Short mmCIF file of C-alpha atoms in Angstrom, two decimals:
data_model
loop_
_atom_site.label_atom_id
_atom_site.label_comp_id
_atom_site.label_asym_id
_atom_site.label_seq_id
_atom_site.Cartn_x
_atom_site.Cartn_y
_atom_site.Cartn_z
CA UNK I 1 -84.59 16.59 16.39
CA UNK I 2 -87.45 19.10 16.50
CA UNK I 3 -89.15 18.10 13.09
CA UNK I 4 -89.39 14.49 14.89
CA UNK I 5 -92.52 13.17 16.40
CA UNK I 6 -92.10 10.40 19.04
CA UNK I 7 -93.71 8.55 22.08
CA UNK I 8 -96.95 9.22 20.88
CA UNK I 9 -99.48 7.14 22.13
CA UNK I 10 -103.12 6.79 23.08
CA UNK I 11 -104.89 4.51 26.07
CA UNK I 12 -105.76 1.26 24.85
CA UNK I 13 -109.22 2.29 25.36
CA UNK I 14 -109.10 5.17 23.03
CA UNK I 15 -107.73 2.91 20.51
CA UNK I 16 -109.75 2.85 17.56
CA UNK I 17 -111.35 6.30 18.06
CA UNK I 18 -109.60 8.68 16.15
CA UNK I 19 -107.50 9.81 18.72
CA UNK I 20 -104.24 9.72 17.80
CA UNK I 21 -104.72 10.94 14.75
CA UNK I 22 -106.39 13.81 15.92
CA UNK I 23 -103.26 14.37 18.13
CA UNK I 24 -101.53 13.81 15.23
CA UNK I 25 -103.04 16.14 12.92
CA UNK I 26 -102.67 19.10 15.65
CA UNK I 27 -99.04 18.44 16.12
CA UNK I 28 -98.55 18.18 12.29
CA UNK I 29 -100.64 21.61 11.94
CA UNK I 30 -98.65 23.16 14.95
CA UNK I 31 -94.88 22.38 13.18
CA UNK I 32 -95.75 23.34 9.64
CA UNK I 33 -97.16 26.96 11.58
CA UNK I 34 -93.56 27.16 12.51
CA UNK I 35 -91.96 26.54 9.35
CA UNK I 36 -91.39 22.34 10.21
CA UNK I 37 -92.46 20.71 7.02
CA UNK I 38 -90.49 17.72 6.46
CA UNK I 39 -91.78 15.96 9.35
CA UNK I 40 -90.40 12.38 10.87
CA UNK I 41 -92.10 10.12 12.92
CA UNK I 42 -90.80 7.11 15.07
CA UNK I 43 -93.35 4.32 15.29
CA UNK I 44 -93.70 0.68 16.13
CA UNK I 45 -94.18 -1.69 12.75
CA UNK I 46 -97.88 -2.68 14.03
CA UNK I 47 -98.56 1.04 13.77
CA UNK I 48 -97.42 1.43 10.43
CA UNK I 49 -100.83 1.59 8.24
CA UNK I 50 -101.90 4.18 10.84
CA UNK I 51 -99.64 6.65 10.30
CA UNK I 52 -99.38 5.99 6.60
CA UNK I 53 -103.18 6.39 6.34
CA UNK I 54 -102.59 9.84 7.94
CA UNK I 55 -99.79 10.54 5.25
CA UNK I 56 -96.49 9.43 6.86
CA UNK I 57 -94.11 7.45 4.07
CA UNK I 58 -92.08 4.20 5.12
CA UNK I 59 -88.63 4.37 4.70
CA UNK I 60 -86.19 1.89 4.99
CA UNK I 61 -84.44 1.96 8.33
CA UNK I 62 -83.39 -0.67 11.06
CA UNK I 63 -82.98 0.27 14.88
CA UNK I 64 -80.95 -1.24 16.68
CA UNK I 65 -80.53 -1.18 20.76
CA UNK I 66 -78.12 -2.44 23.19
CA UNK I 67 -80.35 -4.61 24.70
CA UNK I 68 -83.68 -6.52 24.14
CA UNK I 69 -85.62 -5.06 27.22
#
């Protein structure tokens, strides 16, 4: 989908430096330019507070996969 945001990720050593949410903030900024405004984004649950912090609601949803791996 092209109002999702995925596989976004940061070196562990950046982590804690406002990286990703810098990243963030630019791709938000760059889809609402081109008309994207309800925006989803597919995280892991330890990332959670992150993205909320940076505006992102939780939803209820469950993912499921084929395999564990």
């Amino acid at each position: 989908a092209k109002n999702a945001l995925k596989q976004i990720a940061v070196s562990t050593t950046q982590e804690g430096s406002g990286l990703c949410a810098q990243v963030v903030s630019v791709l938000v900024e760059a889809a609402t330019a081109c008309g994207w405004t309800h925006l989803f984004l597919y995280t892991k649950p330890d990332w959670e507070d992150l993205f909320r912090f940076m505006g992102f609601a939780t939803k209820d949803i469950l993912m499921t996969e084929n395999r564990e791996n």
